[in-house]
PDB file of C-alpha atoms in Angstrom:
ATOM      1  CA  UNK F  93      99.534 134.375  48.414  1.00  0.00           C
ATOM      2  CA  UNK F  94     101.062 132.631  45.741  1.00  0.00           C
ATOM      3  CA  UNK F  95      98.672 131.048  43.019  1.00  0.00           C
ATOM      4  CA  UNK F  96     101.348 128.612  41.755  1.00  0.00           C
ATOM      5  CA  UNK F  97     100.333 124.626  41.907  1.00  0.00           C
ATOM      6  CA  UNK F  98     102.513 123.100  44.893  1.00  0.00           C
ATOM      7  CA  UNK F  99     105.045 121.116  43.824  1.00  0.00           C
ATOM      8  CA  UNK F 100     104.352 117.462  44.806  1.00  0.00           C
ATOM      9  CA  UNK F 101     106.772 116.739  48.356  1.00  0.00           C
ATOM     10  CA  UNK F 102     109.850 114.128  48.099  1.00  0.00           C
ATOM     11  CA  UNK F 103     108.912 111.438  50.426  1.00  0.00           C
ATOM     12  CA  UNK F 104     111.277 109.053  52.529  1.00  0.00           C
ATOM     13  CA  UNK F 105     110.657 105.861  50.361  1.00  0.00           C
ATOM     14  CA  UNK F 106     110.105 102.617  52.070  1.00  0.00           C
ATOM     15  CA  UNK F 107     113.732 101.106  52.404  1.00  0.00           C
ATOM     16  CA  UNK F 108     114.866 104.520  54.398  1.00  0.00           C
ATOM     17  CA  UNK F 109     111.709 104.198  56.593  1.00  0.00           C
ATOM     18  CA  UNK F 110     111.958 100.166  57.668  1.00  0.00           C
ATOM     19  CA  UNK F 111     115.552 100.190  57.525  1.00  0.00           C
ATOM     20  CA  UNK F 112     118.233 101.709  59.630  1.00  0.00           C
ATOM     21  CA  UNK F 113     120.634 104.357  57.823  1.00  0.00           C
ATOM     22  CA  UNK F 114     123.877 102.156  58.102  1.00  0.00           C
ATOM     23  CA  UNK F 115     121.946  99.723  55.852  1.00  0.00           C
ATOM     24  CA  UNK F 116     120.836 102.157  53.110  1.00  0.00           C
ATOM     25  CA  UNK F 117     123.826 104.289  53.005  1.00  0.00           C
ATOM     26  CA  UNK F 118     126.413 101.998  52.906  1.00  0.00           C
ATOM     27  CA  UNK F 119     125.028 100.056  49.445  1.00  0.00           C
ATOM     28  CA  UNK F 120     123.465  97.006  51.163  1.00  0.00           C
ATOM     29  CA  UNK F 121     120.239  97.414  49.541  1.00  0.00           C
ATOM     30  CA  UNK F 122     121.337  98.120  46.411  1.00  0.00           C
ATOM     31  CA  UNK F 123     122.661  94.598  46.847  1.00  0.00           C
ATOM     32  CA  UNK F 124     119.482  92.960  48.123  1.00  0.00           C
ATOM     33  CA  UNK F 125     117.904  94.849  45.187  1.00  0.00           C
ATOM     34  CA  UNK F 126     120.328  92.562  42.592  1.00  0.00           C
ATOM     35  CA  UNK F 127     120.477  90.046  44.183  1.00  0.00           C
ATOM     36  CA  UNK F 128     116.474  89.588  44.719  1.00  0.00           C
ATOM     37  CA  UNK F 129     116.644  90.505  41.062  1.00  0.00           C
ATOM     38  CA  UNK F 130     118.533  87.495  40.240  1.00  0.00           C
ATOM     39  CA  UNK F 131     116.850  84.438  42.153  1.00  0.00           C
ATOM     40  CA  UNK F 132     113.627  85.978  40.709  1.00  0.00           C
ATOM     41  CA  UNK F 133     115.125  85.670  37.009  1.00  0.00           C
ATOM     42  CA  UNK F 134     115.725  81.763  38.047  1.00  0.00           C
ATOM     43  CA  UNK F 135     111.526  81.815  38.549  1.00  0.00           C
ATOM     44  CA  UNK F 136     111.204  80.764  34.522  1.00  0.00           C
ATOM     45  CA  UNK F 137     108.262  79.369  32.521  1.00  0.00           C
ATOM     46  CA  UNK F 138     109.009  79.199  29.071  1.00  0.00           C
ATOM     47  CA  UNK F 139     106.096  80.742  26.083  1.00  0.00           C
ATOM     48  CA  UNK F 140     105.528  77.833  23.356  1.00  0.00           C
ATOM     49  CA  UNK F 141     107.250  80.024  19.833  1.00  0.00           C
ATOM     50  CA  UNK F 142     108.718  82.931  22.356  1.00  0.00           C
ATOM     51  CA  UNK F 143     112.186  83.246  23.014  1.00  0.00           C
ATOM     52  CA  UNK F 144     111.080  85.738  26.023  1.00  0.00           C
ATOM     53  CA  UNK F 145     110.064  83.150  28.804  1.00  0.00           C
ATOM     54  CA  UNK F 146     107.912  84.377  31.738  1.00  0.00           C
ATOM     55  CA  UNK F 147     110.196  85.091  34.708  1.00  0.00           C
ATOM     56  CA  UNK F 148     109.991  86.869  38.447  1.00  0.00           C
ATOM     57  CA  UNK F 149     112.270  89.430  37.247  1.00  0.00           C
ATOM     58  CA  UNK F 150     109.814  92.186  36.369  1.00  0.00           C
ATOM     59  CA  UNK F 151     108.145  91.935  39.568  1.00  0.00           C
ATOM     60  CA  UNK F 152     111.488  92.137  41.366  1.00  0.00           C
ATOM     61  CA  UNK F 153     112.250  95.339  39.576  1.00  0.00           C
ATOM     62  CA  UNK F 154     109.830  97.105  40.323  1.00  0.00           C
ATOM     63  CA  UNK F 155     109.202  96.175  43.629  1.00  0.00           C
ATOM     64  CA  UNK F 156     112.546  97.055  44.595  1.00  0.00           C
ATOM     65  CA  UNK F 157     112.779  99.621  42.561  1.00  0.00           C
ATOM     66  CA  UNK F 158     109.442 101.203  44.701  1.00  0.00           C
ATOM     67  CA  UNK F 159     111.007 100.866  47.539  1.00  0.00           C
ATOM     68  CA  UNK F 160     114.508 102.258  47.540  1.00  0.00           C
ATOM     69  CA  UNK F 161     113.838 104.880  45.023  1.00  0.00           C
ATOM     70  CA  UNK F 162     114.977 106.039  41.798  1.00  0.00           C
ATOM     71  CA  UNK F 163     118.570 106.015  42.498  1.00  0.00           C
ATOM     72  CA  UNK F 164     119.328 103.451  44.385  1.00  0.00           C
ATOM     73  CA  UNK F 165     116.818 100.962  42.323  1.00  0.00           C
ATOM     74  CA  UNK F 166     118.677 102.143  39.112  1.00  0.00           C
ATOM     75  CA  UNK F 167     122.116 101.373  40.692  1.00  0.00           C
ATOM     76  CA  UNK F 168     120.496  97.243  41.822  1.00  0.00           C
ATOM     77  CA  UNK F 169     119.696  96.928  38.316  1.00  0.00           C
ATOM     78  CA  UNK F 170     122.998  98.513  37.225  1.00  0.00           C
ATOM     79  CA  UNK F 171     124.897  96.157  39.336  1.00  0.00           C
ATOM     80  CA  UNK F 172     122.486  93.201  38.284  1.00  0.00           C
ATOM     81  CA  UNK F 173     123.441  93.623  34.817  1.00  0.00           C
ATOM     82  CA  UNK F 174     127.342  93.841  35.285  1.00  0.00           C
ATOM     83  CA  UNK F 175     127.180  90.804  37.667  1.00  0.00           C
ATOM     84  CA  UNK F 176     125.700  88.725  34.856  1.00  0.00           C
ATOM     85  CA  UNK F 177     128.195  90.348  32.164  1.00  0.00           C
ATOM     86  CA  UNK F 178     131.188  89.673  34.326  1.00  0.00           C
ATOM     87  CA  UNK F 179     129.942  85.409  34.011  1.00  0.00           C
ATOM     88  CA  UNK F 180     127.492  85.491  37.070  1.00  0.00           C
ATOM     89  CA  UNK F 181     124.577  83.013  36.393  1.00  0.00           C
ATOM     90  CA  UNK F 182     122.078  85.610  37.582  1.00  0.00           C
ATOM     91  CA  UNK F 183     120.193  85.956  34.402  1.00  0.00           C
ATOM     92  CA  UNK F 184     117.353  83.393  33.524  1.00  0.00           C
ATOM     93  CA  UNK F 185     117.907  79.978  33.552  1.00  0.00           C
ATOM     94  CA  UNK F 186     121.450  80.626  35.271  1.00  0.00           C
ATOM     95  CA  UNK F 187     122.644  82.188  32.124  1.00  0.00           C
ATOM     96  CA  UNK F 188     125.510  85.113  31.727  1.00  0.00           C
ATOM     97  CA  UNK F 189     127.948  86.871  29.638  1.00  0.00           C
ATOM     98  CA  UNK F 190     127.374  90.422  27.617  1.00  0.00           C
ATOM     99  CA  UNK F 191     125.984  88.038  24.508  1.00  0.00           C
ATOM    100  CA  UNK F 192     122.761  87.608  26.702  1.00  0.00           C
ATOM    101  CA  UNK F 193     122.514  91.566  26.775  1.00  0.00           C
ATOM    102  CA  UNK F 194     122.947  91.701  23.634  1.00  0.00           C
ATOM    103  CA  UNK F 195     120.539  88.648  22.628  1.00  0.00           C
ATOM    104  CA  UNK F 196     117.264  88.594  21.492  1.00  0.00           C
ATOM    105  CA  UNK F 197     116.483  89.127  25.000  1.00  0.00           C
ATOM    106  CA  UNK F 198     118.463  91.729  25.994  1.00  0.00           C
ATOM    107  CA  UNK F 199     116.280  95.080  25.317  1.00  0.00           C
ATOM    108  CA  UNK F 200     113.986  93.764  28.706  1.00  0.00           C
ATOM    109  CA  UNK F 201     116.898  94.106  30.830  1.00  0.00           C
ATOM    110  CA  UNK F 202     118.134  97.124  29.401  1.00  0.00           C
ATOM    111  CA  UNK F 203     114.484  98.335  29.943  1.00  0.00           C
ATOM    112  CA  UNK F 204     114.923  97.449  33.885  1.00  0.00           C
ATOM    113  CA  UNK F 205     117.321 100.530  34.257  1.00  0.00           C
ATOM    114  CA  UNK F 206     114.708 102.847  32.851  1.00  0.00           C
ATOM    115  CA  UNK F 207     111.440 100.970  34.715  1.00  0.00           C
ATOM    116  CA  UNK F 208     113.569 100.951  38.184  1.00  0.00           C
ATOM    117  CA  UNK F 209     113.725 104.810  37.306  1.00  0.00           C
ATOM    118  CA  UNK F 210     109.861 105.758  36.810  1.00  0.00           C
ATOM    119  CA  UNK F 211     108.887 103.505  39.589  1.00  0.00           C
ATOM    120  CA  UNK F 212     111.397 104.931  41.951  1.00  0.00           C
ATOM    121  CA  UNK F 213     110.901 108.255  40.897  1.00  0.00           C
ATOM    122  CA  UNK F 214     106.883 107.438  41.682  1.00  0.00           C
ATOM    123  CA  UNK F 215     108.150 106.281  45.519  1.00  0.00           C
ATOM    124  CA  UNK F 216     110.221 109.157  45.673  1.00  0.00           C
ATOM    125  CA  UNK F 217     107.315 111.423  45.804  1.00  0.00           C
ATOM    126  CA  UNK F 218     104.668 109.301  47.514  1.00  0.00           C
ATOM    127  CA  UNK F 219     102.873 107.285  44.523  1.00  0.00           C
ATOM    128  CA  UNK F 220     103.302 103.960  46.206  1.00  0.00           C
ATOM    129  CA  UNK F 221     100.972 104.990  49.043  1.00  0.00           C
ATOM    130  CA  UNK F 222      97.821 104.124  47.673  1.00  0.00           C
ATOM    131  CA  UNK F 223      97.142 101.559  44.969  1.00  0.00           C
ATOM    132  CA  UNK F 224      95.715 103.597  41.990  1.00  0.00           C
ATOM    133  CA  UNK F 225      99.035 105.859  42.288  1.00  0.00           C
ATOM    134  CA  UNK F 226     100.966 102.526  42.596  1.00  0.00           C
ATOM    135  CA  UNK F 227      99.491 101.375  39.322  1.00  0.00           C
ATOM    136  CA  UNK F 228      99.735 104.924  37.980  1.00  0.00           C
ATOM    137  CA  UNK F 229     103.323 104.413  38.483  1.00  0.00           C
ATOM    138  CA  UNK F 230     104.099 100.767  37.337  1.00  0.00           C
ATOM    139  CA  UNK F 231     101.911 100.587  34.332  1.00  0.00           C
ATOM    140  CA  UNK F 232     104.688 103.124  32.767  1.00  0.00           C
ATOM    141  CA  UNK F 233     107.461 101.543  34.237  1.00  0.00           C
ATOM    142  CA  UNK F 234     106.017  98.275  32.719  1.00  0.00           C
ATOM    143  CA  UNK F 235     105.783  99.697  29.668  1.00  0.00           C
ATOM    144  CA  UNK F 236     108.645 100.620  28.996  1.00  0.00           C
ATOM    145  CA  UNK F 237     110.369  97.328  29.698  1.00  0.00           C
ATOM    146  CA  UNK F 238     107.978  95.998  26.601  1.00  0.00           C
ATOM    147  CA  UNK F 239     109.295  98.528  24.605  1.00  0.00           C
ATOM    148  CA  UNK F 240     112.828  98.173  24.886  1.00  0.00           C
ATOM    149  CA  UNK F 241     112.203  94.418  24.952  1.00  0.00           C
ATOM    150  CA  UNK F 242     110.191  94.076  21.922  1.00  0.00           C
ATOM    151  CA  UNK F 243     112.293  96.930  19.833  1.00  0.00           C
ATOM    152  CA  UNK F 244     115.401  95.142  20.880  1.00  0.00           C
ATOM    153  CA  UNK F 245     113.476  91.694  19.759  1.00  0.00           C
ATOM    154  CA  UNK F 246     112.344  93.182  16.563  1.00  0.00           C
ATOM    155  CA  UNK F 247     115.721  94.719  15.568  1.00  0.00           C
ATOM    156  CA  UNK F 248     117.928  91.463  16.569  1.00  0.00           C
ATOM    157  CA  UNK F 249     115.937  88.864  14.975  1.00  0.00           C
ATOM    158  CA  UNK F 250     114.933  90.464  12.015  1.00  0.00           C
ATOM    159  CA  UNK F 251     111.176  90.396  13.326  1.00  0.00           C
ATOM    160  CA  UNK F 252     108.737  92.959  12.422  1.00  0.00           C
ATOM    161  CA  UNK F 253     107.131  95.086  15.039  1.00  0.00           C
ATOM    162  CA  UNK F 254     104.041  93.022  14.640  1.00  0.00           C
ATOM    163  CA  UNK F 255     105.565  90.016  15.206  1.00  0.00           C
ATOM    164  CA  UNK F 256     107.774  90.743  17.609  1.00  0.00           C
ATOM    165  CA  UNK F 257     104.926  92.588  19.825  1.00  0.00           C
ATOM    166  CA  UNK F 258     103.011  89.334  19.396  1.00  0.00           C
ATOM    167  CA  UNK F 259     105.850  87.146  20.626  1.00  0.00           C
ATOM    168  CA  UNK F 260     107.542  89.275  23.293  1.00  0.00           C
ATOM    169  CA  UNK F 261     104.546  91.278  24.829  1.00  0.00           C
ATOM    170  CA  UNK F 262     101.145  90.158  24.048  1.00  0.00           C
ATOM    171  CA  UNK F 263     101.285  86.733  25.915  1.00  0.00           C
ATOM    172  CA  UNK F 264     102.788  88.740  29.322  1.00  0.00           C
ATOM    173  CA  UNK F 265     100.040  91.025  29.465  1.00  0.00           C
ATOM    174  CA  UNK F 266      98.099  89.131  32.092  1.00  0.00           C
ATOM    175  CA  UNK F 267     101.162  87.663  33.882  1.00  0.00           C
ATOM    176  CA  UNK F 268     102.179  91.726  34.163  1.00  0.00           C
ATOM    177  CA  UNK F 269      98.884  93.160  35.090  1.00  0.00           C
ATOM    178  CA  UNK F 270      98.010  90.543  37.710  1.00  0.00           C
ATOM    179  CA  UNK F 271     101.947  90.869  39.504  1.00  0.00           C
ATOM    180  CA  UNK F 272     100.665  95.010  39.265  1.00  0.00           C
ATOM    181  CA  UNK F 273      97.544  94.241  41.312  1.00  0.00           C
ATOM    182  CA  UNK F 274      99.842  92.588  43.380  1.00  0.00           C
ATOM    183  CA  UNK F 275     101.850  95.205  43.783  1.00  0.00           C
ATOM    184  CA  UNK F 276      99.488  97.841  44.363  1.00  0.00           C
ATOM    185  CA  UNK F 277      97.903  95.906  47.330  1.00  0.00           C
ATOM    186  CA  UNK F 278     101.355  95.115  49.177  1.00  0.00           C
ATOM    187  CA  UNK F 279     103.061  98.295  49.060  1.00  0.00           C
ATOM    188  CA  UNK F 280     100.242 100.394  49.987  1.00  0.00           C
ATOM    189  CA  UNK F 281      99.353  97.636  52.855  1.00  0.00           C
ATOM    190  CA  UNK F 282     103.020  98.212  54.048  1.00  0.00           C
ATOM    191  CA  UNK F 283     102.691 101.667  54.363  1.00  0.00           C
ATOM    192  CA  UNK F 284      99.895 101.083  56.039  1.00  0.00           C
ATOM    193  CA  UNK F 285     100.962  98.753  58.498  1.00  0.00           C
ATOM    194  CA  UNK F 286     103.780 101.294  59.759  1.00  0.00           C
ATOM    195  CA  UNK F 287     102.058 104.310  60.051  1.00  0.00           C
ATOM    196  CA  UNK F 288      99.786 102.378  62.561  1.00  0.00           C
ATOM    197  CA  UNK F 289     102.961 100.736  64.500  1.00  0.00           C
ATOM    198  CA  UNK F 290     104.095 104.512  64.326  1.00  0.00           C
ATOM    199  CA  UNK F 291     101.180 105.996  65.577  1.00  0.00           C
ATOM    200  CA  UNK F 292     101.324 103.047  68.725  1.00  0.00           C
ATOM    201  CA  UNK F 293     104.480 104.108  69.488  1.00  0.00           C
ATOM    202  CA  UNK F 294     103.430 107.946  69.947  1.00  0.00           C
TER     203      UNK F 294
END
């Protein structure tokens, strides 16, 4: 018997179990993925002395992200971010163009390719099934859109990290962790919900 630790089990991820194949194989979702991306970034509030203004776009990352996986969430951000370089108005507040990636703004979207990673990589291998995993996955992938953000705040307006932590994280903190608890009660509660239709139908 071998005494090595099991390696954890890749896991269909929710997309490939709700969805037929012609759907997730042909790119479809990886549309749906951008595009809910985009009418999320059009959910703005702005932050009184922050150029970062509270948005829907977070929340649509990783959500999607969770639940078409590492690869395919990576390629919806992908495509979200050359839509809105091409002259799409998908980014907040209907705005486009490469200068808005490259704007004081632009490290949080850069960060979505890497968050759209961890949390699909989480999905990939089950973490969305129950909510502490969910959160065990999100709070990283959160985290790292904060740190792109801010160092990409810091470094393009001349802010120090203090300041630009202060301006660009501290007053999303809330906003985040309460669209996490959200998150960790609906995906779990989806999984949930199938497994019982799949056990009626057996």
């Amino acid at each position: 018997m071998s005494l090595a630790p099991a390696l954890p089990r890749r896991r269909r991820v929710l997309a490939e179990s709700l969805l037929p194949q012609a759907l997730t194989r042909s790119g479809t979702t990886v549309l749906l993925g951008a595009a809910l991306t985009a009418v999320a970034a059009q959910i703005s509030v702005p932050v009184p002395g922050s150029p970062v203004p509270v948005t829907g776009q977070t929340f649509a990352v990783l959500i999607t992200a969770t639940a078409l996986g590492p690869a395919r969430g990576f390629a919806a951000q992908a495509l979200y971010l050359a839509l809105g370089a091409l002259g799409l108005p998908v980014f907040t507040q209907s705005q486009h163009g490469v200068d808005v990636l490259f704007g004081a703004t632009g490290g949080y979207l850069v960060g979505f390719l890497v968050a759209a990673l961890i949390a699909g990589h989480g999905a990939r291998y089950g973490a969305d099934r129950s909510p502490l995993q969910t959160l065990g996955t999100l709070v990283p992938a959160s985290a790292v859109i904060y740190l792109f953000g801010a160092g990409w705040l810091a470094l393009s307006t001349g802010m120090t990290a203090a300041q630009a932590v202060s301006v660009g994280v501290t007053p999303f903190l809330l906003g985040d962790a309460l669209k996490a608890l959200l998150a960790a009660g609906l995906l779990p509660g989806v999984w949930k919900v199938l497994r019982r239709y799949e056990g009626d139908r057996h």
